[in-house]
Short mmCIF file of C-alpha atoms in Angstrom, two decimals:
data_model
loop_
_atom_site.label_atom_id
_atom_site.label_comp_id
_atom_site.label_asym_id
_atom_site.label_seq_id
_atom_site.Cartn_x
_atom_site.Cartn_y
_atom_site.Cartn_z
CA UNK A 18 40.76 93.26 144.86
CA UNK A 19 41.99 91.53 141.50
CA UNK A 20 39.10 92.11 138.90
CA UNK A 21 38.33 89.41 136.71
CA UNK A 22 39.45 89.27 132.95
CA UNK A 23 36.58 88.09 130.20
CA UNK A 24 37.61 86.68 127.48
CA UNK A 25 37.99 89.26 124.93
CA UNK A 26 39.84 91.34 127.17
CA UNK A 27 42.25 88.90 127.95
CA UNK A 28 42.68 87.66 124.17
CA UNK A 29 43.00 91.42 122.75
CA UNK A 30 45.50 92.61 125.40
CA UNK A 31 47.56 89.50 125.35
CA UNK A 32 48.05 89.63 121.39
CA UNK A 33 49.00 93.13 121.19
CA UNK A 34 51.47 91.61 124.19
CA UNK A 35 52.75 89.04 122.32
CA UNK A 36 53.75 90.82 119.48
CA UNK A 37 56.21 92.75 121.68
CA UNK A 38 57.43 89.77 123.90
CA UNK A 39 57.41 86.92 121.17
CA UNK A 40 60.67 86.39 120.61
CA UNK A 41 62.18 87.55 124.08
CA UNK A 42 64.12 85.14 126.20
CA UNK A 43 62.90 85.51 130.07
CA UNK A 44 65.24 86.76 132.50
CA UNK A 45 63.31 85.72 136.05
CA UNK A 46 64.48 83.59 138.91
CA UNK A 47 62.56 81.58 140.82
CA UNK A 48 61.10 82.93 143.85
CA UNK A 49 60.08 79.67 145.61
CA UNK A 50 56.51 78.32 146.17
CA UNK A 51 54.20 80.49 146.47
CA UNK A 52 52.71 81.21 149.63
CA UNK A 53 48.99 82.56 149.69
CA UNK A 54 48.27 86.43 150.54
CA UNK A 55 50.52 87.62 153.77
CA UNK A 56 51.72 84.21 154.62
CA UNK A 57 55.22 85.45 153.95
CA UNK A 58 54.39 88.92 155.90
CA UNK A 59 53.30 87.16 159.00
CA UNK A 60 55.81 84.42 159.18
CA UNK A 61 58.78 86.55 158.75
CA UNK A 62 57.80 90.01 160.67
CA UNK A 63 57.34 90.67 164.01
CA UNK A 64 57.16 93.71 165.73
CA UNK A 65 59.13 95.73 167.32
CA UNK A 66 58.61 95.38 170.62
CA UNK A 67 59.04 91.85 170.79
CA UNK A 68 62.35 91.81 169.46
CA UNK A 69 65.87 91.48 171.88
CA UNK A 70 66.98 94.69 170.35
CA UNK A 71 64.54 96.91 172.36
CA UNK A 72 64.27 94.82 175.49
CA UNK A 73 68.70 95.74 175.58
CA UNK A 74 67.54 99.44 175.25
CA UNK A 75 64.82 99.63 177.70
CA UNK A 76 67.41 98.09 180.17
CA UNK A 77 69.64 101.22 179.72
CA UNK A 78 69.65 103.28 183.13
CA UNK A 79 69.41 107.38 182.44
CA UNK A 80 70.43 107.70 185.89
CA UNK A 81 73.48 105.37 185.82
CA UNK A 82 74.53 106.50 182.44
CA UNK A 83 74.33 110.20 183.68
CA UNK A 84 76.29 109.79 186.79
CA UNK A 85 78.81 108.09 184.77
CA UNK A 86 79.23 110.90 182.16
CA UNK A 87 79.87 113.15 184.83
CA UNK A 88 82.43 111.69 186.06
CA UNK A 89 83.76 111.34 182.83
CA UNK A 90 83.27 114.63 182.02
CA UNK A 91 81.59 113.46 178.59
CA UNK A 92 78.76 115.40 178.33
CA UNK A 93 78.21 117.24 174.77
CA UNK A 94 76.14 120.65 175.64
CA UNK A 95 73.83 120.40 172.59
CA UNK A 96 72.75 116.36 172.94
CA UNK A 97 71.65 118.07 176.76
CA UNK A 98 69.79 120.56 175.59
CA UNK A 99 68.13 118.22 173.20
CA UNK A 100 67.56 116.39 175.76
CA UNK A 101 66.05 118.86 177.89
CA UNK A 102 63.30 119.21 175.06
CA UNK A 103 62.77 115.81 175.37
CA UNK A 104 61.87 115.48 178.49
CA UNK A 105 58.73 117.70 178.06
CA UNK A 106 57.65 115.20 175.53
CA UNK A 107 55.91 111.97 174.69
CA UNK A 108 56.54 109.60 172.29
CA UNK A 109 59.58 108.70 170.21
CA UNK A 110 59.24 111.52 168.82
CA UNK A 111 60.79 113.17 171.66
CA UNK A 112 64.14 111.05 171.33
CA UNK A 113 64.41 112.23 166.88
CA UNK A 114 66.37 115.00 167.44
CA UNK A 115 69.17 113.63 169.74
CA UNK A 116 69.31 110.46 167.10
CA UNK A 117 69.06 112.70 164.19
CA UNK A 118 72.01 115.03 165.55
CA UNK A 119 74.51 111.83 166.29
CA UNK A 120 73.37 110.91 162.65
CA UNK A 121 74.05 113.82 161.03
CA UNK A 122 77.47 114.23 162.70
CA UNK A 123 78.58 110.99 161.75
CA UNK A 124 80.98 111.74 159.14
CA UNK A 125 82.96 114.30 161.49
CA UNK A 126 82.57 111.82 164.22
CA UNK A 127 82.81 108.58 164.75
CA UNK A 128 83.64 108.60 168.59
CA UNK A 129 81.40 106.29 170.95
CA UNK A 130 78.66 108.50 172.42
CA UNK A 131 76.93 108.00 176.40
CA UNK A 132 75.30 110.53 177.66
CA UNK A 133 71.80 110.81 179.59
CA UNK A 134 69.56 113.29 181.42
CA UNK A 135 67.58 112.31 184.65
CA UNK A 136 64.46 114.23 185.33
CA UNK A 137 65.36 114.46 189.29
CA UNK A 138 64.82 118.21 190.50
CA UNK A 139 64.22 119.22 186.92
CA UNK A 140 61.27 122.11 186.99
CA UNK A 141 59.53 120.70 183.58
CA UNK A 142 56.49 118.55 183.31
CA UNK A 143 57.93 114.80 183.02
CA UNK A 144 55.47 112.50 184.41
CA UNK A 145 54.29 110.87 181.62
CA UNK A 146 53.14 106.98 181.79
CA UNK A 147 54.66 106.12 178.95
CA UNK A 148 58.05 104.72 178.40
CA UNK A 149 59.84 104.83 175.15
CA UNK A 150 62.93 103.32 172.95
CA UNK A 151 64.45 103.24 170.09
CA UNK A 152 67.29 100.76 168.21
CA UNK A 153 68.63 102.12 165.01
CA UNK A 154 71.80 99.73 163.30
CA UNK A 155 73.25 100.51 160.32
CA UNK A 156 75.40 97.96 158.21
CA UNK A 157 78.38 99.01 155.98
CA UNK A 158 79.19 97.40 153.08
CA UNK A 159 83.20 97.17 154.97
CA UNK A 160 82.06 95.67 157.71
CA UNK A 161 81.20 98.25 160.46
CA UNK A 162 78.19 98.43 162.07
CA UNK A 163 76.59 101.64 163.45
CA UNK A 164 74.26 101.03 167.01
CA UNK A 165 72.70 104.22 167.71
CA UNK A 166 70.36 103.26 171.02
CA UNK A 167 67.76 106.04 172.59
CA UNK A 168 65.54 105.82 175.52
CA UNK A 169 62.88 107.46 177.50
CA UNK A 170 61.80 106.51 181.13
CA UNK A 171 60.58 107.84 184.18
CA UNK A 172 64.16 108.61 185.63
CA UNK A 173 64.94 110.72 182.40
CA UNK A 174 66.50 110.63 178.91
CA UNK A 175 69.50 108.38 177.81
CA UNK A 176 71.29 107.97 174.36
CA UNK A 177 74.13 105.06 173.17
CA UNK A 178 76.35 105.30 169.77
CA UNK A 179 78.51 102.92 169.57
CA UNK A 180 80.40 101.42 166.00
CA UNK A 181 81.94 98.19 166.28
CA UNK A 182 83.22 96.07 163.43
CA UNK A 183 86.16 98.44 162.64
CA UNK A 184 85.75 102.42 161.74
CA UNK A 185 83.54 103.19 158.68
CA UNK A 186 85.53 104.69 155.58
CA UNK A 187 84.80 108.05 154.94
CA UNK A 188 82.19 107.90 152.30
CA UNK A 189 80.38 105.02 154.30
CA UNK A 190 80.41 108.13 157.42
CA UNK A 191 79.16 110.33 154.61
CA UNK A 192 76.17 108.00 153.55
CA UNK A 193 75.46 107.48 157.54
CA UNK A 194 75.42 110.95 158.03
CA UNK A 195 72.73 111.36 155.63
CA UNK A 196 70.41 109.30 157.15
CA UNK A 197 70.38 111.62 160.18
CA UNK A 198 66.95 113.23 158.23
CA UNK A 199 64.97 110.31 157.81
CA UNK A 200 65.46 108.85 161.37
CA UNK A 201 63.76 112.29 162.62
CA UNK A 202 61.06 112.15 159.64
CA UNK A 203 60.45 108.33 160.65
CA UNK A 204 60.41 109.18 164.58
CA UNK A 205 57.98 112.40 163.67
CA UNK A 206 55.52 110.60 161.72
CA UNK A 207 54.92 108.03 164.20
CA UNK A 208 53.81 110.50 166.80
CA UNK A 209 51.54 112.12 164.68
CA UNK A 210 47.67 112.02 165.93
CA UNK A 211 46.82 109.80 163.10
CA UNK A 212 50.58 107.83 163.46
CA UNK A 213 51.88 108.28 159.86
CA UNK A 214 54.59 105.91 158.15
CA UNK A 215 57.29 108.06 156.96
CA UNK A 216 60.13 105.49 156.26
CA UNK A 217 61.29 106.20 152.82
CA UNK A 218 64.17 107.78 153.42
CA UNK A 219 65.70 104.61 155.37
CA UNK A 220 65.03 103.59 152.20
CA UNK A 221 67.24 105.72 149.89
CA UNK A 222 71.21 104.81 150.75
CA UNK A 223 73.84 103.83 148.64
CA UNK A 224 73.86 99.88 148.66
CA UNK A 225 77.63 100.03 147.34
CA UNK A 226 78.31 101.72 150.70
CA UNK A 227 75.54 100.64 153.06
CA UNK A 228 74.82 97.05 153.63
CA UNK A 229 71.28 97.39 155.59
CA UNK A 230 69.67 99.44 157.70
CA UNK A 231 66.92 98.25 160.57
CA UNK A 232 65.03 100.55 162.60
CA UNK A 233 63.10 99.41 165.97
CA UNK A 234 60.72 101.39 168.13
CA UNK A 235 58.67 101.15 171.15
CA UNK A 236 56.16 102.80 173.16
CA UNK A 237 54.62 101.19 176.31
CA UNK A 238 52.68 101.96 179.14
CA UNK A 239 53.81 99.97 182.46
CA UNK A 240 54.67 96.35 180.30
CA UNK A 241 51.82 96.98 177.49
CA UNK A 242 53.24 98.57 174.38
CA UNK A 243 51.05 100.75 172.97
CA UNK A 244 52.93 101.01 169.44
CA UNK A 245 55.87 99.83 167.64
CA UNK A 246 57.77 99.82 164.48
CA UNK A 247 60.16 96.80 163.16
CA UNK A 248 61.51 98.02 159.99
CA UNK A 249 64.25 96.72 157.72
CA UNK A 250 65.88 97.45 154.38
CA UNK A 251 69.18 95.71 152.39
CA UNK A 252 69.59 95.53 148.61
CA UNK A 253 67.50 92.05 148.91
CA UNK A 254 64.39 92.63 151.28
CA UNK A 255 62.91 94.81 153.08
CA UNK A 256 60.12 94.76 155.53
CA UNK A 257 57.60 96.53 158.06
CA UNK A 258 55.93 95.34 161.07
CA UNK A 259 53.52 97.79 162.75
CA UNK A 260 51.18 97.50 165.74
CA UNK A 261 49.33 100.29 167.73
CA UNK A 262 46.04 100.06 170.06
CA UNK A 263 44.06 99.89 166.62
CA UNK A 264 45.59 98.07 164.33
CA UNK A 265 48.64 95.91 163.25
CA UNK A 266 50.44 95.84 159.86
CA UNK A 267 52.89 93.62 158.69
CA UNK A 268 54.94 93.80 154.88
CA UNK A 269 57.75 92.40 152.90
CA UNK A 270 59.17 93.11 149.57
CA UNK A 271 61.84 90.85 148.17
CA UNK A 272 64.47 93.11 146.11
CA UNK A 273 66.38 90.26 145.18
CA UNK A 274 65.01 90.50 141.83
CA UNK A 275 65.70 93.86 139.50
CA UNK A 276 63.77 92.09 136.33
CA UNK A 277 60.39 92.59 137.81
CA UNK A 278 60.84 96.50 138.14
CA UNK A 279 60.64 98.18 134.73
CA UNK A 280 60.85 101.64 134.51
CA UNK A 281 59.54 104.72 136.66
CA UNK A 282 56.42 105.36 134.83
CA UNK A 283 55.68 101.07 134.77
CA UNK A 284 56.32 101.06 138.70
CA UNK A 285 54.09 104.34 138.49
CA UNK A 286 51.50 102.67 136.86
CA UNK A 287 51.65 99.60 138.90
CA UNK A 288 51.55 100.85 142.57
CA UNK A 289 48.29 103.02 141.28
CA UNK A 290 46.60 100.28 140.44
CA UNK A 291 47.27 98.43 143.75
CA UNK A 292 46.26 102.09 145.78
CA UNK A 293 43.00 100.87 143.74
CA UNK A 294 42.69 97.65 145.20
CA UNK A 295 43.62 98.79 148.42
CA UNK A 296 41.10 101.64 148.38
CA UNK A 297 38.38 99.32 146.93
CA UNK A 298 39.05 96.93 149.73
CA UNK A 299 38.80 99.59 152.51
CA UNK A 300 35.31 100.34 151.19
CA UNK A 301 34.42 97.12 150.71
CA UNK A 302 34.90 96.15 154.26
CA UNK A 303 34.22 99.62 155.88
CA UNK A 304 37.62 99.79 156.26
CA UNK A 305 39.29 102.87 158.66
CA UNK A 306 41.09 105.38 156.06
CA UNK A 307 43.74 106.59 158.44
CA UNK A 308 45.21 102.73 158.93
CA UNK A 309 44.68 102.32 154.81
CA UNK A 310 46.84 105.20 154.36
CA UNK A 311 49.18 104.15 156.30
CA UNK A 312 49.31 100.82 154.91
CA UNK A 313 49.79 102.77 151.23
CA UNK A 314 52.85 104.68 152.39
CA UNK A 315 54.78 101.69 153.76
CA UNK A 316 53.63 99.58 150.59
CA UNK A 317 55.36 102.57 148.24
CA UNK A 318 58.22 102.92 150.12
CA UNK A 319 58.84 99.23 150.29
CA UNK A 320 58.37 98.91 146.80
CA UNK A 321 59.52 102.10 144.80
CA UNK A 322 63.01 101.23 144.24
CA UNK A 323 65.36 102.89 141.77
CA UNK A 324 64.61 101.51 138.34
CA UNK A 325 66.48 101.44 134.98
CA UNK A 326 65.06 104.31 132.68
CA UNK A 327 66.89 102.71 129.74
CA UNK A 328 64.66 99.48 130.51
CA UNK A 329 62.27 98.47 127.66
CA UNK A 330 59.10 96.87 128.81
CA UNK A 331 60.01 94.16 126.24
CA UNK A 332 60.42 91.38 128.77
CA UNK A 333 58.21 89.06 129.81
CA UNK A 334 59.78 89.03 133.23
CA UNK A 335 56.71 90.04 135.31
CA UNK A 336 53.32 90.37 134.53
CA UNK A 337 51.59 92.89 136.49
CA UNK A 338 47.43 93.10 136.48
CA UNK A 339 46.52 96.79 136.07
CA UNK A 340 43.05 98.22 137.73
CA UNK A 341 41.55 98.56 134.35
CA UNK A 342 42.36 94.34 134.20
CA UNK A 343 44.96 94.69 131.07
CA UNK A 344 48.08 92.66 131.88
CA UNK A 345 51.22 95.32 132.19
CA UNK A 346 54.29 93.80 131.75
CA UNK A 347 56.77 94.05 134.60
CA UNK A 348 56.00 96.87 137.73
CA UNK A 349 56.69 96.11 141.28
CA UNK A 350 59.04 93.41 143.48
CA UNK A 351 57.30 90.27 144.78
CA UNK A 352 55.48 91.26 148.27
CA UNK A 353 52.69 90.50 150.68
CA UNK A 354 51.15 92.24 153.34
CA UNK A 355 48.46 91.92 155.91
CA UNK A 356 46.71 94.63 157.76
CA UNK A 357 44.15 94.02 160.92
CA UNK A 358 42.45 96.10 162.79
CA UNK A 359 41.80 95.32 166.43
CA UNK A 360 38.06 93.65 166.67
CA UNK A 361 35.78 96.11 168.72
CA UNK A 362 32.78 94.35 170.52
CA UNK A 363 30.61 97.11 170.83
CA UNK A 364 26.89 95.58 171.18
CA UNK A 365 26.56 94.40 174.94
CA UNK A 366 23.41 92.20 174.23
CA UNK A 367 25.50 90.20 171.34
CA UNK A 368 28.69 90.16 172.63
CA UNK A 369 29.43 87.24 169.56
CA UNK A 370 29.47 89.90 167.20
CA UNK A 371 32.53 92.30 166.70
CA UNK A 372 33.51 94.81 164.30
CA UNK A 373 36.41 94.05 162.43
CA UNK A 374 38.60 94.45 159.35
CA UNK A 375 41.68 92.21 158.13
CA UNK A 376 42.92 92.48 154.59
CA UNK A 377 45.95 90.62 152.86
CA UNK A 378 47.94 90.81 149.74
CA UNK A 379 50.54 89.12 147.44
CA UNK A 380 52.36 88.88 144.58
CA UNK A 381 54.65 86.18 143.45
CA UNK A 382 56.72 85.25 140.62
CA UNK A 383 58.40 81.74 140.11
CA UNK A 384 59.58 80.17 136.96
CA UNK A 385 59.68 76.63 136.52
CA UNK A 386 61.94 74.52 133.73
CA UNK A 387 60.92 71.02 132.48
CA UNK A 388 63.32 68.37 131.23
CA UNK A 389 62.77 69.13 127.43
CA UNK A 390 64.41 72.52 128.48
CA UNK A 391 60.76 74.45 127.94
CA UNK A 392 60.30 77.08 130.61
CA UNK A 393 56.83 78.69 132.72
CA UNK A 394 56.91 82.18 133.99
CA UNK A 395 53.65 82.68 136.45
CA UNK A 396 52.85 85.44 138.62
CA UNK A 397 49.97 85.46 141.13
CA UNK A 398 48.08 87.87 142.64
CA UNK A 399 45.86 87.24 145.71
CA UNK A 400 44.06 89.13 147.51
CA UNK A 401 41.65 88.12 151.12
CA UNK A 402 39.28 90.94 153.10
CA UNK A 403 37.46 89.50 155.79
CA UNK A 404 35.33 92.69 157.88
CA UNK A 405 32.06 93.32 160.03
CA UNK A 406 30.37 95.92 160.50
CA UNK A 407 27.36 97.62 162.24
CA UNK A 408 24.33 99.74 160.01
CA UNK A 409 21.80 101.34 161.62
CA UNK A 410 17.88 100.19 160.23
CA UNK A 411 17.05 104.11 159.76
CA UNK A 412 19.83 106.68 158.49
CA UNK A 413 18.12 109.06 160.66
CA UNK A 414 18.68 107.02 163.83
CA UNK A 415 22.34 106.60 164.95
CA UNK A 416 23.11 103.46 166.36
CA UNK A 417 23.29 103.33 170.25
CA UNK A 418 23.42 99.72 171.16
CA UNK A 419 23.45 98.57 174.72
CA UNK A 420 21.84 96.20 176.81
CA UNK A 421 18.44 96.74 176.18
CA UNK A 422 16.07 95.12 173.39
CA UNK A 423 15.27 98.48 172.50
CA UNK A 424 18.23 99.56 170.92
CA UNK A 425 18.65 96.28 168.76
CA UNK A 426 17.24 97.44 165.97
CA UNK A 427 20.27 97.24 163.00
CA UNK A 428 22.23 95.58 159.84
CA UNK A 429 24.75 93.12 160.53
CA UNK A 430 26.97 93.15 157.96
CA UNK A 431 30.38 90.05 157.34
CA UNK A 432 31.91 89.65 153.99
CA UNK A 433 34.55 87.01 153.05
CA UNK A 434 36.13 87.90 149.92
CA UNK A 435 39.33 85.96 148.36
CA UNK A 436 40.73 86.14 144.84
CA UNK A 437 43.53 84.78 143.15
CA UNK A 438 44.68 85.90 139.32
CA UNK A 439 47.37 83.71 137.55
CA UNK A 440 49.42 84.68 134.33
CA UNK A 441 51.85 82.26 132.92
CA UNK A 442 53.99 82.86 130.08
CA UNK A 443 55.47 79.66 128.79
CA UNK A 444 58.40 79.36 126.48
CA UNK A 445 59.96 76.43 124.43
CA UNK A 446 63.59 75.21 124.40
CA UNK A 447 64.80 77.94 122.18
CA UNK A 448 63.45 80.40 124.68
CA UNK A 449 60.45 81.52 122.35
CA UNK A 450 57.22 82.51 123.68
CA UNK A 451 54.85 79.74 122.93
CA UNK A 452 51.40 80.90 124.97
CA UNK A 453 50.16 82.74 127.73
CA UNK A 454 47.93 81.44 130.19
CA UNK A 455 45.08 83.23 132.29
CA UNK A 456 43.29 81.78 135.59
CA UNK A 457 40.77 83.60 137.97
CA UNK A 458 39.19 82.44 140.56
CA UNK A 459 37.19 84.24 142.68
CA UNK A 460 35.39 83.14 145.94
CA UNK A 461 33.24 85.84 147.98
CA UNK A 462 30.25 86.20 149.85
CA UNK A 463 28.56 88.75 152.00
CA UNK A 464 25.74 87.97 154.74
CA UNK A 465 23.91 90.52 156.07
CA UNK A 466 21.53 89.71 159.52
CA UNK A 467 18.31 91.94 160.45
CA UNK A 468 17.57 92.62 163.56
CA UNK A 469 14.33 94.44 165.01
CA UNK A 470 14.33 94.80 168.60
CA UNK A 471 16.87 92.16 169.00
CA UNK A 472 15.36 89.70 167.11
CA UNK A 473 16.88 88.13 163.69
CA UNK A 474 14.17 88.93 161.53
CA UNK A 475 16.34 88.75 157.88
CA UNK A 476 19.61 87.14 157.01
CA UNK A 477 20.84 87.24 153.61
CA UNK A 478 23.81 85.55 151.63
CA UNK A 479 24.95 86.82 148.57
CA UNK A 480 27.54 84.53 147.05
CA UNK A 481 30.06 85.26 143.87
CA UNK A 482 31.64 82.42 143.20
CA UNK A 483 33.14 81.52 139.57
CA UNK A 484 36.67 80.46 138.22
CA UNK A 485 38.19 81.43 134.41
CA UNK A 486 40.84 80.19 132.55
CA UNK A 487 41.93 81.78 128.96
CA UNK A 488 44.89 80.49 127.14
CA UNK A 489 46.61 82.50 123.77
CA UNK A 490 48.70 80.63 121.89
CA UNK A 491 51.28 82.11 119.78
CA UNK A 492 51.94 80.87 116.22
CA UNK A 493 54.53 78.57 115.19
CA UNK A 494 57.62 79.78 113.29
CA UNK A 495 57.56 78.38 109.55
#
């Protein structure tokens, strides 16, 4: 969460700032209105098996596609005996290889691929309850666009390339064929037992020779899906929408703007101090470490993009709040993010009360001009954790709550915790630094609820509640 700035803090920090950004013109464009923490996230993002994409894949046919391969006599001997392997597996992971092969080959080949495998009369354990699919498109900068389509159902394995738009030049095939890696590393990770979010190679193409790339994933069981992935990248956003059984995650990063990022050691510096927040939150909230990781890998790979070295931290074009509560100048794109766990009702005599943790984040930067041609620079920070959790009245004594009074002996515990922290560097008409604002303004409280043989004997509130403002003002040129 954003910690508060007293005033002496704020004053010494910010002088020692302006003496380095006085007479620096900004370079920022407006971002919009700010939306509070996720907003963005959850408007924007959903996941990937809601999307038209996968619904096109899942109506693939392995058994058509196969019978018309044969007859074609298309079938490539080393996408079979990928396939083959796949069968005996579960999870997207078992479609990485085939997808990571067509990838790979790319540059030497951009024929159309069809080619499937049907698990009829096959002597290999198939009968898994799961379904699977994946949708992989990849943009060029010329115009071609790359649909690389994978599926797994109970009649067997099928695979799609297809590039329409015109053939890719040969260093676009080159920069496709590179990709081949990270499609496997992303497919891999999500089948992991914890799922981990390994998408930062879809991150790391040429943007001179690849327009965007979007990844979508699914897993289901009969019509449920059990997890998917929506992820996107191009030179101006990129996003992440993730849901399993436990939890759901959802994340944007506008890229449009290059002046907030300063250099590698200032985005460094920046994404440790939100792994602070984030890990602060998780505790907080009794939070579940495996989903917080994951939430930490997708937020560095959205936001670790390829800075400047030569840049000098000498602009005031971002102001970024560091865990020790000293304003940094510049560090990481605009972004929110929300992460929720799925609420557990685990008490059968209070069914009313749930274990649960949700936790958003933003940052946005907007600049603002007024009609005397003096300009405002603000960026905002927010942060919201809302959780519940269960403590048991003796250490000693695990919980084991069920229908009988007996067993309702235990801490309730809900916290509701929202802060927002709001630099503003404003500038006169000549583009000079005139003062830097500061406003805080936090709003949290945690109850906690006693029971002793299911009986509210205690309930306690424990507010923070407080708002600061600090304001610098720089001295006048003589």
């Amino acid at each position: 969460m954003i910690t508060g700035i007293n005033n002496k803090t704020f004053l010494t920090t910010l002088s020692h700032l302006a003496s380095s950004v006085g007479n620096s013109s900004p370079t920022v464009k407006s971002n919009g209105t700010a939306l509070p923490a996720a907003a963005s996230a959850s408007a924007k993002v959903i996941f990937g098996s809601q999307t038209a994409e996968i619904a096109a894949v899942y109506s693939m046919s392995p058994t058509k596609i196969s019978d018309a391969a044969k007859a074609s006599t298309q079938a490539d001997s080393a996408l079979s005996g990928l396939m083959q392997l796949g069968l005996s597996s579960e999870g997207v992971s078992s479609l990485s290889g085939l997808g990571g092969l067509l990838l790979s080959n790319y540059a030497d080949n951009q024929g159309d691929v069809s080619q499937a495998l049907t698990s009829l009369g096959l002597d290999t354990n198939t009968n898994f309850p799961t379904k699977s699919a994946v949708s992989l498109n990849i943009t060029t900068q010329s115009g071609s666009v790359v649909h690389l389509n994978l599926t797994r159902q109970s009649d067997g394995i099928a695979v799609e390339l297809t590039t329409e738009g015109g053939k890719a030049s040969d260093d676009e095939a080159a920069e496709i064929a590179k990709l081949g890696n990270a499609f496997q590393s992303a497919l891999n990770g999500l089948s992991e037992k914890p799922p981990r979010m390994d998408v930062s190679g879809l991150t790391q193409f040429d943007s001179s020779l690849i327009k965007s790339v979007d990844l979508k994933t699914d897993l289901s069981r009969g019509d449920l899906s059990q997890q998917s992935l929506n992820f996107h990248a191009d030179d101006k956003e990129r996003w992440i929408g993730y849901q399993d059984n436990n939890f759901s995650l959802k994340m944007t990063s506008d890229t449009s703007n290059p002046s907030l990022v300063g250099t590698a050691a200032e985005q460094q510096a920046a994404l440790n101090a939100w792994d602070s927040k984030f890990d602060k939150a998780r505790r907080d909230g009794h939070g579940d470490s495996d989903q917080m990781a994951m939430l930490k890998t997708a937020f560095h790979a959205l936001n670790k993009t390829q800075p400047k070295e030569s840049s000098k931290a000498s602009s005031p074009s971002a102001i970024q709040m560091g865990g020790d509560g000293k304003v940094q100048v510049r560090g990481l794109n605009d972004f929110s993010l929300s992460l929720t766990e799925t609420e557990k009702a685990i008490n059968p005599y209070r069914m009313d009360e749930k274990e649960s943790f949700a936790y958003q984040a933003s940052q946005s930067t907007q600049e603002s001009t007024s009609h005397d041609g003096s300009l405002s620079v603000k960026q905002t920070l927010h942060t919201h954790l809302t959780a519940s959790w269960y403590q048991a009245l003796d250490p000693a004594t695990p919980l084991s709550l069920n229908s009988s009074k007996n067993s309702q002996n235990y801490l309730y515990h809900t916290v509701d915790n929202e802060e927002t922290n709001a630099t503003t560097f404003n500038y006169n008409a000549k583009g000079l630094l005139t003062s830097i604002g500061n406003h805080t303004q936090v709003n949290n409280v945690e109850t906690v609820r006693k029971y002793v043989l299911g009986e509210l004997v205690d309930k306690t509130i424990t507010p923070e509640k407080y708002e600061r403002n600090n304001l610098l003002t720089m001295p006048k040129d003589k």
